[in-house]
mmCIF file of C-alpha atoms and ligand atoms in Angstrom:
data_model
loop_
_atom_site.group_PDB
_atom_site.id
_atom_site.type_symbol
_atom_site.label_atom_id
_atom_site.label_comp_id
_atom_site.label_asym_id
_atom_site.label_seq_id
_atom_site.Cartn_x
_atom_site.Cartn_y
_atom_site.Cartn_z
ATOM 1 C CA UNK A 734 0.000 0.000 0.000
ATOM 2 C CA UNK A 735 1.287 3.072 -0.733
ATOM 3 C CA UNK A 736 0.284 5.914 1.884
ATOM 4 C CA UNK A 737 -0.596 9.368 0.922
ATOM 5 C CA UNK A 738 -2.062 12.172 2.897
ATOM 6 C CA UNK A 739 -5.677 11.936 1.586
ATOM 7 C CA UNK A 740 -5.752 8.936 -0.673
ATOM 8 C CA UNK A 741 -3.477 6.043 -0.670
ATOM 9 C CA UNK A 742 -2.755 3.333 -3.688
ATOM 10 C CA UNK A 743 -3.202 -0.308 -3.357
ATOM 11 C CA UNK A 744 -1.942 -2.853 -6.312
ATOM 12 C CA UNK A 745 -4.710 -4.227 -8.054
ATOM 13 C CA UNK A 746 -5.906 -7.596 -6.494
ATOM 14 C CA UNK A 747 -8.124 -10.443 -8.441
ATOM 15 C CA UNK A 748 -11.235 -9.516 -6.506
ATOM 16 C CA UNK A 749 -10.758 -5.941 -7.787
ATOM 17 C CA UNK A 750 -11.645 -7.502 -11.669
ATOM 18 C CA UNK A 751 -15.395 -6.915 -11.511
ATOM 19 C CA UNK A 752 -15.510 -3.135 -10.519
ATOM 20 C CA UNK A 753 -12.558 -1.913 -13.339
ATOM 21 C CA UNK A 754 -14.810 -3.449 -15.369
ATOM 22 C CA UNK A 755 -17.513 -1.969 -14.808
ATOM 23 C CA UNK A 756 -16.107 1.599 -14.073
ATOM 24 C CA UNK A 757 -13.901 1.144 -17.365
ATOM 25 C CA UNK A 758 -17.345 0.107 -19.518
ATOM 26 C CA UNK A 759 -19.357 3.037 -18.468
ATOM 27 C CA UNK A 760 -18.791 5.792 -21.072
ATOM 28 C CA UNK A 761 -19.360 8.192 -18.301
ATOM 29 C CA UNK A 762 -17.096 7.354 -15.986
ATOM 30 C CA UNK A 763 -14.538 7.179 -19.686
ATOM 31 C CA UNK A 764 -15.364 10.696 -19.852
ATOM 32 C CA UNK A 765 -15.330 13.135 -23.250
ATOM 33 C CA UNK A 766 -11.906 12.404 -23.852
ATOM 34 C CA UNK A 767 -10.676 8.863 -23.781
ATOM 35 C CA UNK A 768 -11.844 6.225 -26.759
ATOM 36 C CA UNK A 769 -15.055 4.415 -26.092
ATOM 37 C CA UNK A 770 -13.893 0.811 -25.307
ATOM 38 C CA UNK A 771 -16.503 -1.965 -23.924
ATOM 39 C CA UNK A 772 -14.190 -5.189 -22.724
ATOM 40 C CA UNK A 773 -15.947 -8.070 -21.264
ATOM 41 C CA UNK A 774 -14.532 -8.738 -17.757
ATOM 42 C CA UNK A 775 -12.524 -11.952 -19.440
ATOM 43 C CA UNK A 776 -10.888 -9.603 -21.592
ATOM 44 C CA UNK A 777 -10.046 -7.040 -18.204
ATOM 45 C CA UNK A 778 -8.436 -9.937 -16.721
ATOM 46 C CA UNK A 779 -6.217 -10.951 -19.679
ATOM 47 C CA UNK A 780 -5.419 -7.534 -19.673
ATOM 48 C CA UNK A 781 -4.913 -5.813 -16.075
ATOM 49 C CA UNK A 782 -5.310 -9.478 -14.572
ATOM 50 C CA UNK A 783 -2.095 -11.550 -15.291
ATOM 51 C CA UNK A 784 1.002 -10.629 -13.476
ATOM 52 C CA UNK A 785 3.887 -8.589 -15.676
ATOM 53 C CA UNK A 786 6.118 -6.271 -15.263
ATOM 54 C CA UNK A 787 5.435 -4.243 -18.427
ATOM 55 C CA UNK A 788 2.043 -3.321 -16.476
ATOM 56 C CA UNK A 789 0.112 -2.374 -12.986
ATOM 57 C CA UNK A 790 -2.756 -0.970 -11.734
ATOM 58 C CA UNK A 791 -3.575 0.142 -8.944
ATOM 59 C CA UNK A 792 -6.971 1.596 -7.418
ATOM 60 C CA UNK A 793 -7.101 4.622 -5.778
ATOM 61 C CA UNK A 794 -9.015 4.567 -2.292
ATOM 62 C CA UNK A 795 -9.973 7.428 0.080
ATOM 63 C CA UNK A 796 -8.348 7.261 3.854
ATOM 64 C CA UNK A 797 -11.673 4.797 4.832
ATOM 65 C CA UNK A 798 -11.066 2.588 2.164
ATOM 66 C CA UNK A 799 -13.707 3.607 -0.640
ATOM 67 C CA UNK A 800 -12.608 3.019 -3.747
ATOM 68 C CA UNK A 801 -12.893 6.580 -5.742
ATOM 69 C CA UNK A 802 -10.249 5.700 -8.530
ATOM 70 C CA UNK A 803 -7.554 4.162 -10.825
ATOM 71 C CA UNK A 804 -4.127 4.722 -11.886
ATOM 72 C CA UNK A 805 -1.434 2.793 -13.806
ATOM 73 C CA UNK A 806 1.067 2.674 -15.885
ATOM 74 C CA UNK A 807 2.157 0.714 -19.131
ATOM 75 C CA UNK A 808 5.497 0.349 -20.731
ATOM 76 C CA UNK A 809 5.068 1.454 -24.623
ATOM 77 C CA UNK A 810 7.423 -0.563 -26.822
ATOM 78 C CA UNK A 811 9.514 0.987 -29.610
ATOM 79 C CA UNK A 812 12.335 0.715 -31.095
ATOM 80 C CA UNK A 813 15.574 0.583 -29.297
ATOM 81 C CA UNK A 814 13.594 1.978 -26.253
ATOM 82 C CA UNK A 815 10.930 1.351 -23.723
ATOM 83 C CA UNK A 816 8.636 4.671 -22.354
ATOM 84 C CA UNK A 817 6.696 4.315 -19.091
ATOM 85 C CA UNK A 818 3.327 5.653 -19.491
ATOM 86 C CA UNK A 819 0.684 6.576 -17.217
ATOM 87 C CA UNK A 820 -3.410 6.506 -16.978
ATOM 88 C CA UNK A 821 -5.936 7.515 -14.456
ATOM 89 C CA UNK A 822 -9.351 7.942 -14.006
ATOM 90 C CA UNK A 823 -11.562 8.691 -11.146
ATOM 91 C CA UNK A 824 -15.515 8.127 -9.912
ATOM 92 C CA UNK A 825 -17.634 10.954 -11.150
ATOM 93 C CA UNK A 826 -18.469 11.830 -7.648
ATOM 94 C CA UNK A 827 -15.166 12.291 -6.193
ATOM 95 C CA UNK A 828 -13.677 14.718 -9.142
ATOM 96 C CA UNK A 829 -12.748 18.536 -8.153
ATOM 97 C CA UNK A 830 -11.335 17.241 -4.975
ATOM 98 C CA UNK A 831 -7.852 17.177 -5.684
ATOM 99 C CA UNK A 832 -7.728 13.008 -5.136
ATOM 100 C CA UNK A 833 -6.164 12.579 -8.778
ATOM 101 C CA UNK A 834 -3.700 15.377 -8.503
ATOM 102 C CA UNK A 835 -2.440 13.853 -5.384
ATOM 103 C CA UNK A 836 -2.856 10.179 -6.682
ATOM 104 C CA UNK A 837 -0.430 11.299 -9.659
ATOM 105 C CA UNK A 838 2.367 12.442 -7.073
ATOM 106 C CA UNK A 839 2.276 9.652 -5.237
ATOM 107 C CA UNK A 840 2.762 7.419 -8.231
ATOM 108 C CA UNK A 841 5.365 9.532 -9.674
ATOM 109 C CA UNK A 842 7.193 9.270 -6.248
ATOM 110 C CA UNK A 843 6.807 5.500 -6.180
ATOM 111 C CA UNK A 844 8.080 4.732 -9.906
ATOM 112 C CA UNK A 845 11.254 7.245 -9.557
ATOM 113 C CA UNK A 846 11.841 5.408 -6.314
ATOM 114 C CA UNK A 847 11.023 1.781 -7.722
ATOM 115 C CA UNK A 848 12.049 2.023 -11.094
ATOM 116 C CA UNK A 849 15.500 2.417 -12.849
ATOM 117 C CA UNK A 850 14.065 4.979 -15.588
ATOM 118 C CA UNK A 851 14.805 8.657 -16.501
ATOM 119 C CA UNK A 852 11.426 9.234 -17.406
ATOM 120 C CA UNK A 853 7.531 9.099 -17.094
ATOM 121 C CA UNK A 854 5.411 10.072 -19.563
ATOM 122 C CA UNK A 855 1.684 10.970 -20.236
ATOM 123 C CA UNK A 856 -0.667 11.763 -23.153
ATOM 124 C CA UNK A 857 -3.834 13.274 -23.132
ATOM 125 C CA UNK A 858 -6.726 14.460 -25.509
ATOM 126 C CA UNK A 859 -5.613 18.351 -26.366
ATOM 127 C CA UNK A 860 -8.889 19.248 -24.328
ATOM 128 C CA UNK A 861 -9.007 17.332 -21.426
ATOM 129 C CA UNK A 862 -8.261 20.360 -19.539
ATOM 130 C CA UNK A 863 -8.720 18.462 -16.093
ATOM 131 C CA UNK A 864 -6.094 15.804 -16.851
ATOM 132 C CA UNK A 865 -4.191 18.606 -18.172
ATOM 133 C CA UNK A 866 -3.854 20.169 -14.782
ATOM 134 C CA UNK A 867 -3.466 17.258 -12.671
ATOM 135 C CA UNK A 868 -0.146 16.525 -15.216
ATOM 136 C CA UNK A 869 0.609 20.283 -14.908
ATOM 137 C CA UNK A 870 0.446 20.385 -10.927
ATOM 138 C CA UNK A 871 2.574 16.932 -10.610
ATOM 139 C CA UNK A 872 5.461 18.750 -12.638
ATOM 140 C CA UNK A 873 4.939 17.288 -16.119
ATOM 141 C CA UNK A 874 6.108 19.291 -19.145
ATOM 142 C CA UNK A 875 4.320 20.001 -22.318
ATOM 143 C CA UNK A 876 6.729 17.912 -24.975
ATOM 144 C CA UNK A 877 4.519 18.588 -27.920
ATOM 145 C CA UNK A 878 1.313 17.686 -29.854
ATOM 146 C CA UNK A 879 1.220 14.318 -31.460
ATOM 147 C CA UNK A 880 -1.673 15.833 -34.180
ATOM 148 C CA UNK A 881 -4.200 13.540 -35.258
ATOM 149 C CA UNK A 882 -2.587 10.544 -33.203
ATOM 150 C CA UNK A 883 -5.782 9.045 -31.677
ATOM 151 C CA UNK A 884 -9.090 7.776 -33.248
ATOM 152 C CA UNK A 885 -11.753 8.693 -30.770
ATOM 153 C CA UNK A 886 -15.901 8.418 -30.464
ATOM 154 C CA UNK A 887 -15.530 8.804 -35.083
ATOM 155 C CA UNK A 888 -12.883 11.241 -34.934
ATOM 156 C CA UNK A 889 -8.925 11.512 -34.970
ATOM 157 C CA UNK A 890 -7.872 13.719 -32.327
ATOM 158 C CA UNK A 891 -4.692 15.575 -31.217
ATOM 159 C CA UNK A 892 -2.794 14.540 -28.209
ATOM 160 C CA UNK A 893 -0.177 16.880 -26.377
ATOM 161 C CA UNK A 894 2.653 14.368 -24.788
ATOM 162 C CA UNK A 895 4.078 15.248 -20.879
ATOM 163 C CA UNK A 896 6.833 14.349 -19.339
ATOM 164 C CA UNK A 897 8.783 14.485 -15.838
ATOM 165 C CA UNK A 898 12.058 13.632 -16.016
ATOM 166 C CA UNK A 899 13.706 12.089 -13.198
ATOM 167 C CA UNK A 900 16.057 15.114 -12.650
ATOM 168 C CA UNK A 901 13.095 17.444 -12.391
ATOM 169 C CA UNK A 902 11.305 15.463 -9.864
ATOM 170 C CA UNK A 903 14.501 15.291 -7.618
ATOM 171 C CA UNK A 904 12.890 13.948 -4.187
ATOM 172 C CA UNK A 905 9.867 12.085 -2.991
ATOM 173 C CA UNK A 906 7.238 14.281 -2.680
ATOM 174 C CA UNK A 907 4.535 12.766 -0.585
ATOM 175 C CA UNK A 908 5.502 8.855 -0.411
ATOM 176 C CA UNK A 909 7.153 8.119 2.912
ATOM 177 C CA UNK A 910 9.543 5.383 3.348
HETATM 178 C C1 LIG B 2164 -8.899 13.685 -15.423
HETATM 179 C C2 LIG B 2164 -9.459 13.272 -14.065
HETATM 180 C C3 LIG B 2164 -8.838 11.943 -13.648
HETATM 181 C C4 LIG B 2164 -9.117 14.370 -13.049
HETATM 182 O O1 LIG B 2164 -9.512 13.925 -11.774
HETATM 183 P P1 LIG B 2164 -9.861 14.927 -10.570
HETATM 184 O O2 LIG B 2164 -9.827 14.115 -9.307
HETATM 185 O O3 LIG B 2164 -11.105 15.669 -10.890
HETATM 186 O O4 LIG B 2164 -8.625 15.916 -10.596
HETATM 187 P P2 LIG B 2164 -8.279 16.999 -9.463
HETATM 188 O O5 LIG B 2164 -9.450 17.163 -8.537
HETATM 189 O O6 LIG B 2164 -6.983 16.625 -8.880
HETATM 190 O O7 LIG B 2164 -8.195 18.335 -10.314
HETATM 191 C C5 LIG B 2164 -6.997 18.785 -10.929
HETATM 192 C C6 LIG B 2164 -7.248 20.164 -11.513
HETATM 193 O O8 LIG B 2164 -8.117 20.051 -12.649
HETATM 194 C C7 LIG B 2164 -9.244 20.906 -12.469
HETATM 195 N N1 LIG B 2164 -10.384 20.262 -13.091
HETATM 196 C C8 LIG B 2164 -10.986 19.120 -12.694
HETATM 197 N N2 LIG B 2164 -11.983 18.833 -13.536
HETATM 198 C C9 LIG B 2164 -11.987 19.801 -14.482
HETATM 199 C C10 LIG B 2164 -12.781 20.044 -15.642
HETATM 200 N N3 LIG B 2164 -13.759 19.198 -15.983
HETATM 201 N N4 LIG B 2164 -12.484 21.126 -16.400
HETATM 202 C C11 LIG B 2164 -11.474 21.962 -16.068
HETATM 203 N N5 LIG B 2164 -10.677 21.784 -14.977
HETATM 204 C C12 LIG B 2164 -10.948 20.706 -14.207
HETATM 205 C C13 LIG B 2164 -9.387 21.056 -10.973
HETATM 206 O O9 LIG B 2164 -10.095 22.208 -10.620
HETATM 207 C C14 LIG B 2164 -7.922 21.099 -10.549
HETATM 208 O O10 LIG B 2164 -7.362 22.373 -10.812
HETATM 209 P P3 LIG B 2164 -6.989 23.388 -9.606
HETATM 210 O O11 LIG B 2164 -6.064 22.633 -8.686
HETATM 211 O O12 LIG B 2164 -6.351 24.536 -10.316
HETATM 212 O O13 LIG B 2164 -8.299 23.705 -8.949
HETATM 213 C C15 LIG B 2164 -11.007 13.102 -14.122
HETATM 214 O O14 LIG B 2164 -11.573 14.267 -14.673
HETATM 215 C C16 LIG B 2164 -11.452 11.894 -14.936
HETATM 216 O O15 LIG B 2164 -11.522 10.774 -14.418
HETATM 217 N N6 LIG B 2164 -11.728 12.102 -16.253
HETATM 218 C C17 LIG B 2164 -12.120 10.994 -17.126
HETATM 219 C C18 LIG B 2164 -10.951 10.096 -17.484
HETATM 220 C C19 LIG B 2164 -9.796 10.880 -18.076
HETATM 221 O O16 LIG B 2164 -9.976 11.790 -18.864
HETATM 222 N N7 LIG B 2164 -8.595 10.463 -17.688
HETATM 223 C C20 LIG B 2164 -7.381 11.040 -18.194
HETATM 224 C C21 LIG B 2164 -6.986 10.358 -19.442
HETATM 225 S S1 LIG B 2164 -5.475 11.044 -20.065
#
């Protein structure tokens, strides 16, 4: 478990299957700005289910336990380089309240301090102001915008790329150990 000050981050157990599924099938809970996927919970496990390094999720729960959230990451394979990417997404009730912003520090602190890479990187839909900020406010640079890089709900979108590089961060910000 990794402890923050108003939400902490526990690694995603078996049991956990059912309700990523059914958070990550509603198109509300999606939001405006990430593709419209429906999985069947078979096809969650396969994917967030079986044990590998190259990904982990973890769900994001208030100080009593509720479970407002999720956030991972996923190496992206290219090349002659891997890139460690991350995702979240939170409960439509428990937005505005600063629990993704502080979710997103926490992680960053935990893959600096667990990880042996330089840097951690994050796209998002031009518009998705909120995610936007949440990058913005965990130190994440604008790198650029990857134009017309997504095909989303019948369109092809742009997406600006962030990064933090490990230099930037410098210290654990919240995570305690
Ligand atoms: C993006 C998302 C995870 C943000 O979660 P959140 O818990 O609401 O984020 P926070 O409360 O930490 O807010 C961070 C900042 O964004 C702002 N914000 C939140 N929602 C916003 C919105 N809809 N429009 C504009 N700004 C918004 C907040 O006011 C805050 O800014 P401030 O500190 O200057 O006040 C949430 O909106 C969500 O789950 N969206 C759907 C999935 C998604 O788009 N994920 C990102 C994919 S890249």
């Amino acid at each position: 478990m990794l402890e923050g000050i108003n939400v902490n981050l526990r690694a995603m157990e078996p049991e956990d299957i059912s309700l990523i599924s059914d958070w990550l099938n509603n198109v509300d809970f999606q939001g405006r700005y990430t593709p419209l996927i429906q999985r069947s919970k078979e096809e969650m496990k396969k994917r967030f289910g079986e044990i590998s390094d190259d990904q982990k999720l973890f769900i994001i729960e208030k100080k009593d336990g509720s479970k407002i959230g999720i956030i991972l990451y996923f190496i992206v394979k290219g090349g002659p380089y891997n890139l460690l990417e991350i995702g979240y997404y939170m409960v439509l009730s428990e937005r505005k309240k600063g629990y993704c912003s502080e979710a997103v520090k926490l992680f960053i602190d935990f893959l600096f301090l667990s990880q042996a890479i330089k840097r951690i990187q994050a796209t998002t839909d031009i518009r998705n102001q909120a995610s936007r900020k949440v990058l913005e406010k965990a130190g994440f640079t604008k790198e650029g915008t990857m134009r017309k890089a997504l095909y989303m709900k019948g369109d092809w979108v742009d997406i600006s790329l962030f990064s933090i590089l490990r230099d930037e961060w410098k210290e654990s910000k919240i995570l305690k150990f």
